[in-house]
Short mmCIF file of C-alpha atoms and ligand atoms in Angstrom, two decimals:
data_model
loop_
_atom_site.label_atom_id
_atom_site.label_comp_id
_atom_site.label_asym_id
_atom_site.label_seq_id
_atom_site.Cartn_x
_atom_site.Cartn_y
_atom_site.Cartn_z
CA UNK A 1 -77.60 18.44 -29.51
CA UNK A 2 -77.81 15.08 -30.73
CA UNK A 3 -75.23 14.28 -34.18
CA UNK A 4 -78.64 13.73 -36.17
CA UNK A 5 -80.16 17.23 -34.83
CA UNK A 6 -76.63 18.87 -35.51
CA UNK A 7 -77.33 17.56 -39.05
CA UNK A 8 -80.80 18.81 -39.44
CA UNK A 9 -79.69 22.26 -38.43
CA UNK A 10 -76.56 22.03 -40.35
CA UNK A 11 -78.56 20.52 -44.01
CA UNK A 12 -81.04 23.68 -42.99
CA UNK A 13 -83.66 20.70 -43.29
CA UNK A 14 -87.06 20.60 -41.28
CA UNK A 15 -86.92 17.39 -38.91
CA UNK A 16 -89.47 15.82 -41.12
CA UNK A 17 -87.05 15.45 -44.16
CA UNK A 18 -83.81 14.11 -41.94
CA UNK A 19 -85.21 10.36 -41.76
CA UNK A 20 -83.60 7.86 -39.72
CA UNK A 21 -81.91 5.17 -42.40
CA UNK A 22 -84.34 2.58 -41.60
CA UNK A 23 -87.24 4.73 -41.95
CA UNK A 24 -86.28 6.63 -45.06
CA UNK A 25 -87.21 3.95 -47.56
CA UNK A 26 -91.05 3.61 -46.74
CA UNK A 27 -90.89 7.49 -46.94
CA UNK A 28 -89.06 9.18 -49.88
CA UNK A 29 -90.63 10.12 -53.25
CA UNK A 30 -90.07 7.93 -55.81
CA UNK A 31 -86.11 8.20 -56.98
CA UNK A 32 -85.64 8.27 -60.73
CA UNK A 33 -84.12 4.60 -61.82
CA UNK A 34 -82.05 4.21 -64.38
CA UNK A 35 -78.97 1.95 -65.59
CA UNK A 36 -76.01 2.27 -68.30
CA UNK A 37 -76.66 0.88 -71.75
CA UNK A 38 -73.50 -0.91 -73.67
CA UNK A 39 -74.32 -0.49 -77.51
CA UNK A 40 -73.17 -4.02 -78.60
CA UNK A 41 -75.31 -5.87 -76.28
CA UNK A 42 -77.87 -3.47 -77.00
CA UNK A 43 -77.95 -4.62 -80.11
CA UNK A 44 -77.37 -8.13 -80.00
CA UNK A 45 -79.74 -9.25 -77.13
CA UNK A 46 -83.17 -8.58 -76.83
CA UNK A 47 -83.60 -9.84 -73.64
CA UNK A 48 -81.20 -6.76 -72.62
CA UNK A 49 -83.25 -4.07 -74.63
CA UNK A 50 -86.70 -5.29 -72.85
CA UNK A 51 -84.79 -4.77 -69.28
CA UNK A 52 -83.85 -1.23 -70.19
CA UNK A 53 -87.39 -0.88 -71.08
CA UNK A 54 -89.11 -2.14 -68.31
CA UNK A 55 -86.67 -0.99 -65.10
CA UNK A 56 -84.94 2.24 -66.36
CA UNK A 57 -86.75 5.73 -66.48
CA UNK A 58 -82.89 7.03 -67.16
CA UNK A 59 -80.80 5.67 -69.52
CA UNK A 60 -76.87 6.39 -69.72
CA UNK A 61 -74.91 5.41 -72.84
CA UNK A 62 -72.33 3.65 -71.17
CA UNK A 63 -69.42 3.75 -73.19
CA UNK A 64 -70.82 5.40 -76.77
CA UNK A 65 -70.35 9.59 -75.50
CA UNK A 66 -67.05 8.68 -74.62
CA UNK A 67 -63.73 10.33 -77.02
CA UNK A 68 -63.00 6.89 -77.96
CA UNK A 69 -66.25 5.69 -79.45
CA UNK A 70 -67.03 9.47 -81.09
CA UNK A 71 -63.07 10.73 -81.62
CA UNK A 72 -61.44 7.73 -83.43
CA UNK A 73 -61.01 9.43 -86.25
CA UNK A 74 -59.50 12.79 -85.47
CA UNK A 75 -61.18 14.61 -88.43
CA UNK A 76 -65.01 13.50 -87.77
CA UNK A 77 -67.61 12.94 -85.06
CA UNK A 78 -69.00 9.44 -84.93
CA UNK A 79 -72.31 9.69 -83.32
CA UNK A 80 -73.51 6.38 -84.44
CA UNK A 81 -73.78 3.85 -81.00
CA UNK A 82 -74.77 7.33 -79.15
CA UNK A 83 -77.31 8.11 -81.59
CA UNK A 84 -78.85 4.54 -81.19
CA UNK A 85 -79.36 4.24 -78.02
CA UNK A 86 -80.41 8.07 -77.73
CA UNK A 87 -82.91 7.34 -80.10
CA UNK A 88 -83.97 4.16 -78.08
CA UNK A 89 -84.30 5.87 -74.91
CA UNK A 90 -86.30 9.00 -76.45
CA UNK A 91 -88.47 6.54 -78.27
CA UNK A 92 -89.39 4.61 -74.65
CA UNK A 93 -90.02 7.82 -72.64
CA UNK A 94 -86.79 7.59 -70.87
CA UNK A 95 -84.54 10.19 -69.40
CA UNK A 96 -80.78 10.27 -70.57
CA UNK A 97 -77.27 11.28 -68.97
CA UNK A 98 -74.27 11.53 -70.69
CA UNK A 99 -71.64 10.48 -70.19
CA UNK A 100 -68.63 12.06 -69.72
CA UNK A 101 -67.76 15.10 -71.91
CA UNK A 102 -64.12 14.84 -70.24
CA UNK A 103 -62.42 12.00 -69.07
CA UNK A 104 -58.58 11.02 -68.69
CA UNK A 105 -59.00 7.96 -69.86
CA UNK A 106 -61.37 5.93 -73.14
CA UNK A 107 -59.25 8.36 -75.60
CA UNK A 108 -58.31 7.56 -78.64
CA UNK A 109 -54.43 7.61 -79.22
CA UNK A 110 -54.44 11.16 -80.87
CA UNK A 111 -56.05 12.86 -78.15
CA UNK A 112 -53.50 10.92 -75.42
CA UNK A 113 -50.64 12.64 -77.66
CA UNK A 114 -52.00 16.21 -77.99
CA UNK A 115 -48.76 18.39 -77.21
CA UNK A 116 -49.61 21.95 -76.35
CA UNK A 117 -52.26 23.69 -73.95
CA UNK A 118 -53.47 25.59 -77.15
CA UNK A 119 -54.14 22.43 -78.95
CA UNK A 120 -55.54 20.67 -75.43
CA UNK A 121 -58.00 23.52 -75.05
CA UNK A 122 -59.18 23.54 -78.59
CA UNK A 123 -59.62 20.38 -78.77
CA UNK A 124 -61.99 20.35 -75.22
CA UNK A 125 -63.52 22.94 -76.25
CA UNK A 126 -65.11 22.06 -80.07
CA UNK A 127 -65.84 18.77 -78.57
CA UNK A 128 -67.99 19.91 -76.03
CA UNK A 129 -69.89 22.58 -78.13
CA UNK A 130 -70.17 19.92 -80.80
CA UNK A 131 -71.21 17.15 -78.17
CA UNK A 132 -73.51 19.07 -76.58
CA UNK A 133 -75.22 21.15 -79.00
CA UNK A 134 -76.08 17.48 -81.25
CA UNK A 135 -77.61 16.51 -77.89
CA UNK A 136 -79.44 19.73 -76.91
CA UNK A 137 -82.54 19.37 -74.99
CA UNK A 138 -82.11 15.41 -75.60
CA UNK A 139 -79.64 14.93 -72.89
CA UNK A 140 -80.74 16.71 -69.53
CA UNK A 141 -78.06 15.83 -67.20
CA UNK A 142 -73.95 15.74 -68.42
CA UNK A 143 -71.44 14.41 -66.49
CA UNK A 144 -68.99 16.91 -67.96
CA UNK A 145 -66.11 15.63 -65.72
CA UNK A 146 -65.01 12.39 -64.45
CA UNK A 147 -62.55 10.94 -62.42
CA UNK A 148 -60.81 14.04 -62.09
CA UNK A 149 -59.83 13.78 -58.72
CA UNK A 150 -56.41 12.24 -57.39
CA UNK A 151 -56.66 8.47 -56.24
CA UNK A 152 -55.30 9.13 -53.17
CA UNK A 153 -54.96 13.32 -52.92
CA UNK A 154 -51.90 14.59 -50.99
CA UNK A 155 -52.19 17.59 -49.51
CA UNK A 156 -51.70 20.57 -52.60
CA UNK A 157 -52.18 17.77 -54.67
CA UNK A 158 -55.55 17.04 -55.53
CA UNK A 159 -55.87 16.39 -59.25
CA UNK A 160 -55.62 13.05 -61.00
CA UNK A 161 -52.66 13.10 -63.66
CA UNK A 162 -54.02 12.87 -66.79
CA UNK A 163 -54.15 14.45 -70.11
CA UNK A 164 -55.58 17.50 -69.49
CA UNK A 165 -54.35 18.26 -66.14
CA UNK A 166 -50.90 17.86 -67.69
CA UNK A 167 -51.46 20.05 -70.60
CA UNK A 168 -54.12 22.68 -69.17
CA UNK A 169 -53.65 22.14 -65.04
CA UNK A 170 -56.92 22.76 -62.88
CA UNK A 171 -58.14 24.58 -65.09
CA UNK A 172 -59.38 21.63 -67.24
CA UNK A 173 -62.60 21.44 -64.65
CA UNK A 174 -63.50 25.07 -65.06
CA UNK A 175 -63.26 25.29 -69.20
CA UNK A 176 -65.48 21.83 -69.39
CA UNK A 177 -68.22 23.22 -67.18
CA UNK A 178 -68.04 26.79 -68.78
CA UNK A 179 -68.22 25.69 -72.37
CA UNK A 180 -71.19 22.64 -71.66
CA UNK A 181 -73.16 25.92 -69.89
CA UNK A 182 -72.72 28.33 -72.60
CA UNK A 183 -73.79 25.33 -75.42
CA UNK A 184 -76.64 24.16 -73.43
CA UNK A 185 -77.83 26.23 -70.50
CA UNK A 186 -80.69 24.32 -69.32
CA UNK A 187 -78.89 21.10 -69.29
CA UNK A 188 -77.64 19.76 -65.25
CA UNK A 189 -74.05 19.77 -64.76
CA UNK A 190 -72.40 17.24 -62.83
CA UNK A 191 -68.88 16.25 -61.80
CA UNK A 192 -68.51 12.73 -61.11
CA UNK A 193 -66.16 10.56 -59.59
CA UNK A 194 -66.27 7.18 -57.66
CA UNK A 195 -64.80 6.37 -53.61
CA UNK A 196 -66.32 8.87 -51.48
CA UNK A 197 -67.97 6.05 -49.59
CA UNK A 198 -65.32 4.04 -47.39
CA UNK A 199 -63.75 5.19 -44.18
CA UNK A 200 -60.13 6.50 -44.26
CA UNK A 201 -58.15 10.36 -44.83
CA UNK A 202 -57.72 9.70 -48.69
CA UNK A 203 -61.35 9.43 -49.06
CA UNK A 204 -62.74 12.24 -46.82
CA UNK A 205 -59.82 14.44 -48.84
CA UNK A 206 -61.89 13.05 -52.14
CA UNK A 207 -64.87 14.30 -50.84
CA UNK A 208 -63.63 17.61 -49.74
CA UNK A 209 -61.57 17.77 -53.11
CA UNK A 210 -65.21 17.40 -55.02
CA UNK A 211 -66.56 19.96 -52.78
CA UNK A 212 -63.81 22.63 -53.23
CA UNK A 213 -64.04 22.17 -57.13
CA UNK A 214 -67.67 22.84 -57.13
CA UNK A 215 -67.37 25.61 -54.68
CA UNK A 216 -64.85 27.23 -56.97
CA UNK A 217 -67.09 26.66 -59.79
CA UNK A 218 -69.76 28.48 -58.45
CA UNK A 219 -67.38 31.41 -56.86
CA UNK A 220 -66.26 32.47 -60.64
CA UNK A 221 -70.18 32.28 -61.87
CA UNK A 222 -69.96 28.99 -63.45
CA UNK A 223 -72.46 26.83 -63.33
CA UNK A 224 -72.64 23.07 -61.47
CA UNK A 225 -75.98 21.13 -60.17
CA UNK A 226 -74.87 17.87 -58.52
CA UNK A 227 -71.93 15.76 -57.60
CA UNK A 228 -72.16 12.10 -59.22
CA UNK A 229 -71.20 8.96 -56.85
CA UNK A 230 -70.40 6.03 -59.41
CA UNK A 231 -71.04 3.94 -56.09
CA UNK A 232 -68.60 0.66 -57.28
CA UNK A 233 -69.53 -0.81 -53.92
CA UNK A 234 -66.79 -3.30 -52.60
CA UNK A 235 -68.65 -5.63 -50.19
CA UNK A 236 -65.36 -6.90 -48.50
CA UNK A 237 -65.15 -3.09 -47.04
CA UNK A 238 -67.01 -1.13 -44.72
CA UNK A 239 -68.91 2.25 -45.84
CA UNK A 240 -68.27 5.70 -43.73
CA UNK A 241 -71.75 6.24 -42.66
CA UNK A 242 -70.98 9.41 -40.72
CA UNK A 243 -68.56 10.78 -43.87
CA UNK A 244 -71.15 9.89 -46.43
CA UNK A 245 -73.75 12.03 -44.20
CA UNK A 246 -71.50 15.01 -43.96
CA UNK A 247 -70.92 14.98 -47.19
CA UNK A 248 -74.36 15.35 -48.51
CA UNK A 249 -75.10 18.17 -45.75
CA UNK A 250 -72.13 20.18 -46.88
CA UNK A 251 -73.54 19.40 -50.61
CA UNK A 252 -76.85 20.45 -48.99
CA UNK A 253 -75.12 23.76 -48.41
CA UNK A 254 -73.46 24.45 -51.38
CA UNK A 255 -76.73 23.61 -52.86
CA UNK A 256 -75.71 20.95 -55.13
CA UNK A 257 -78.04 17.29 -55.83
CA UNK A 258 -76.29 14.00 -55.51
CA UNK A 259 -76.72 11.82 -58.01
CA UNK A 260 -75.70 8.30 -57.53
CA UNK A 261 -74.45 7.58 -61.10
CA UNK A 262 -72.87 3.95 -61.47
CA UNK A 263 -73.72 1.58 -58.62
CA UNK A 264 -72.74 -1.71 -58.47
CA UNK A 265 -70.98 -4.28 -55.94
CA UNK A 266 -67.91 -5.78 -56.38
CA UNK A 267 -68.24 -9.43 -54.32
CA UNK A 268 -64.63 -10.74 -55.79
CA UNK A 269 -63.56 -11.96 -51.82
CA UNK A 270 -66.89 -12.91 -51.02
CA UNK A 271 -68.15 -16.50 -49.84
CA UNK A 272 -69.06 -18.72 -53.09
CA UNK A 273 -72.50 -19.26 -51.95
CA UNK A 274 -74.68 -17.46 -54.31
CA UNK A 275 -77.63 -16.61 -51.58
CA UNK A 276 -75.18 -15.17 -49.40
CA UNK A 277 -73.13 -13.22 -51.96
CA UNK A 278 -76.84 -11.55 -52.92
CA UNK A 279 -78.08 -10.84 -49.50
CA UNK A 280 -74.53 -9.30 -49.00
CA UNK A 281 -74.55 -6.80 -51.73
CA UNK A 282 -78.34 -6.00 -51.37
CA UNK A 283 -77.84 -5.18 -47.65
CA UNK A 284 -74.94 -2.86 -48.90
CA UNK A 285 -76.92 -1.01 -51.17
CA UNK A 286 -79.60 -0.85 -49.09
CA UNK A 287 -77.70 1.02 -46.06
CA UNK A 288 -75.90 2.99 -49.04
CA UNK A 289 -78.88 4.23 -50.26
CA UNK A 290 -80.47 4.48 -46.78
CA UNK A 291 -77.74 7.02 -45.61
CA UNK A 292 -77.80 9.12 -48.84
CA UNK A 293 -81.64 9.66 -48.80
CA UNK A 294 -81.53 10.08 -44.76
CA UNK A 295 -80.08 13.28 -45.52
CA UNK A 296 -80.43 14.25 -49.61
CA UNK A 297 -82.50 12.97 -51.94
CA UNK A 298 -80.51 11.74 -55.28
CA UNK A 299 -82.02 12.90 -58.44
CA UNK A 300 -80.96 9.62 -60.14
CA UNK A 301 -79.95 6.17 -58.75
CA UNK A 302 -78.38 4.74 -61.98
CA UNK A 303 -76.81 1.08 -61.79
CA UNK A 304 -74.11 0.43 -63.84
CA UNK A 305 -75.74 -2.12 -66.00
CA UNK A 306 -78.31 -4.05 -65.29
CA UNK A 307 -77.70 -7.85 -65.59
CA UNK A 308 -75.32 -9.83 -64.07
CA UNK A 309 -74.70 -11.37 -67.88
CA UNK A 310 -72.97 -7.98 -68.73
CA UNK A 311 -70.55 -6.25 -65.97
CA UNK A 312 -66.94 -4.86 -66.36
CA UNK A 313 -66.87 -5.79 -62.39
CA UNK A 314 -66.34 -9.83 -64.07
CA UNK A 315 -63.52 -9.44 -65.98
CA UNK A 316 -61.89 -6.34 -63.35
CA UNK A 317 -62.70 -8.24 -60.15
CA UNK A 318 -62.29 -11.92 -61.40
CA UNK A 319 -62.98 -14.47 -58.14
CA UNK A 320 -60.77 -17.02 -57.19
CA UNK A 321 -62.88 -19.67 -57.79
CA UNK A 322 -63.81 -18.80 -61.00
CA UNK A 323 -67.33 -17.64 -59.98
CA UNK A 324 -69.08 -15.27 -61.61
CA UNK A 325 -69.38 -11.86 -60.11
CA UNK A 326 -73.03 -10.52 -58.72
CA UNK A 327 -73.09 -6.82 -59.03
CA UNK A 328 -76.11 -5.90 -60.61
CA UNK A 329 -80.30 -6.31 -59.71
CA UNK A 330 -80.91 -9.29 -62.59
CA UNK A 331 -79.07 -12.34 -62.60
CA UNK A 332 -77.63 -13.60 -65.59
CA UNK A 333 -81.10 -14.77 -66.94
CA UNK A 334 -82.58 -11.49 -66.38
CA UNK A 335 -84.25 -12.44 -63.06
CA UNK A 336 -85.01 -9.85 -60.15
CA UNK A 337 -82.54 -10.65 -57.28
CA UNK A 338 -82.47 -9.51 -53.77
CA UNK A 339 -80.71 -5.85 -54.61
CA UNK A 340 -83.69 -5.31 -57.26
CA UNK A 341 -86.31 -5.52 -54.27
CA UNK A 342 -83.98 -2.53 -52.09
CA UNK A 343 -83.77 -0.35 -55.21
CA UNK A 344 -87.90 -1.32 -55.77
CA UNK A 345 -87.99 0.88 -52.43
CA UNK A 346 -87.02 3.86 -53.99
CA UNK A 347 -88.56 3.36 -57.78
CA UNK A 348 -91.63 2.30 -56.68
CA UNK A 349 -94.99 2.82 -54.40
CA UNK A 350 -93.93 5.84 -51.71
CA UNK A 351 -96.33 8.58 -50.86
O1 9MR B 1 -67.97 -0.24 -68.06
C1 9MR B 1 -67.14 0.51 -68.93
C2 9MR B 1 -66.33 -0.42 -69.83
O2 9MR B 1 -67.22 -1.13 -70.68
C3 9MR B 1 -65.34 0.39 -70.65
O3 9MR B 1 -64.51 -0.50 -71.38
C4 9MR B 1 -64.50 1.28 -69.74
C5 9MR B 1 -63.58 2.19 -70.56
O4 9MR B 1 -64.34 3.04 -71.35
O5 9MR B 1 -65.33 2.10 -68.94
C6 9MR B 1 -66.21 1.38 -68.11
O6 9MR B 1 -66.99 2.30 -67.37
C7 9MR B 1 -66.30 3.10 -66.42
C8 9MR B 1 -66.95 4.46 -66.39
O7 9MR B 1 -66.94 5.04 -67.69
C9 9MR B 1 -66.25 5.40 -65.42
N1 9MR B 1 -66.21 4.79 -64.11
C10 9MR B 1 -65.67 3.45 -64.03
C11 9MR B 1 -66.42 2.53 -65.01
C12 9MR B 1 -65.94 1.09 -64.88
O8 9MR B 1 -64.61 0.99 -65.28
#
């Protein structure tokens, strides 16, 4: 049996479906596109708004669902940023995730010094049901947890230290998902997290740390739909093309969707030549996306901004020489690069 037939029988997929990478993009149904929207560019650049509108059929408020942005003042919800660019994206026809209904970090200092697991769980819980519920049949896909998984697991040890895990252990995951299901049982639950792409133990434990949650999940009754990759791509390293496969056939068989949910490269240690920095990171994505689809289609491909103007992956990543970074499909002035024509392969024109 050859690895790609043992993958076939393995994914339970008809031959038909398992493409080779190369032949997968001229084949697939059109993938939904989308890209995260950051409310104060939003609002100050049009040139930014008509992107959104003309690329995305998904928007993601990037940093306005977060505790920070709603939570700053203990005693209220602030829905305003989330609001606008809920509004903005209903208004253009566009899909929306949200994102994230828990996360250990964007919190606002009174929910990084909650003291008790009473007051941990109360707090999770009311701002989920209030989250969701304002958002009801708006917002069809949640990333209800992110980054919840260790850095770099040890064995017994595979939650990331945060908050909740320190005031509610493990069971953090399991009381997110249940409450977002009960408050909105039509919406897709995801758990999302970012490295299950290069080679190396601590990532394959990731992956098999994301798949054990979800299992778990769905043992007790409690619903999950997908797994999110946030796909920060680092072109200096090399991808785990046969991990990334497994992975989506044992998704396959837990029947979960993929979602890839915040792609971008990072090109800090890349050559300064601009043409070779984009032919780089498009090539990346492209044999990303190739290897994902080979086996499972995604039911989003969502870049983590759109134009190179506006990227956290700048001020994180800063070059040596001063450059600026390249991670996203427009340039600076809003111009289609070489990654926009790979993604064009999914958004656009298949049978
Ligand atoms: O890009 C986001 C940046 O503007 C925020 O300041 C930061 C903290 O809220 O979060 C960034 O987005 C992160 C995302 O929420 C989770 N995955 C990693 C992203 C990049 O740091």
């Amino acid at each position: 049996m050859t690895r790609r037939d043992a993958l076939v029988a393995a994914a339970g997929l008809g031959s038909a479906v398992l493409l080779s990478p190369t032949a997968a993009s001229s084949a697939v149904r059109p993938i939904p596109f989308g890209s995260a929207a950051q409310i104060e560019t939003f609002r100050a650049d049009p040139r930014y708004r008509q992107a959104l509108a003309t690329y995305c059929d998904v928007i993601v408020p990037m940093n306005d669902l977060k505790w920070e942005a709603i939570r700053h003042d203990r005693a209220l919800f602030d829905f305003a940023g989330a609001d606008e660019l809920v509004g903005f994206a209903r208004s253009q026809g566009k899909a929306l995730r949200g994102h994230a209904l828990l996360w250990g970090e964007a919190l606002p200092p009174w929910a990084r010094e909650m003291s008790t697991r009473a007051e941990a769980e109360r707090e999770l819980v009311d701002h989920i049901e209030t989250v969701v519920d304002r958002y009801k049949g708006q917002i069809e896909t949640w990333d209800v947890v992110n980054e919840v998984i260790k850095f770099d697991p040890l064995p017994g040890e595979p939650m990331r230290d945060t908050i909740w895990q320190r005031l509610l252990g493990p069971a953090h995951v399991e009381i997110a998902f249940r409450t977002a299901a009960r408050i909105d049982p039509k919406a897709r639950l995801v758990l999302n997290d970012f490295n299950f792409e290069e080679p190396g133990p601590g990532t394959a434990a990731r992956r098999k740390i994301a798949l054990d949650l979800c299992r778990n999940l769905k043992d007790k009754g409690i619903p999950v739909h997908g797994i999110g990759m946030q796909a920060h791509l680092y072109a200096d390293k090399p991808l785990d093309i046969d991990g990334l496969q497994n992975f989506m056939v044992e998704l396959g068989k837990l029947d979960l969707d993929v979602e890839i949910t915040e792609l971008d490269v990072i090109d800090w240690k890349l050559p300064a030549d601009i043409a070779t920095r984009d032919r780089a990171a498009a090539s990346l994505v492209g044999t990303f996306l190739d290897t994902i689809v080979s086996v499972r289609r995604p039911r989003a491909i969502v870049t983590w901004g759109l134009s190179d103007r506006y990227s956290w992956v700048h001020e994180t990543f800063p070059r040596k020489d001063k450059a600026r970074a390249r991670p996203l499909p427009l340039d600076a002035d809003f111009k289609p690069k070489p990654m926009m024509a790979v993604l064009d392969r999914y958004r656009r024109s298949q049978s």
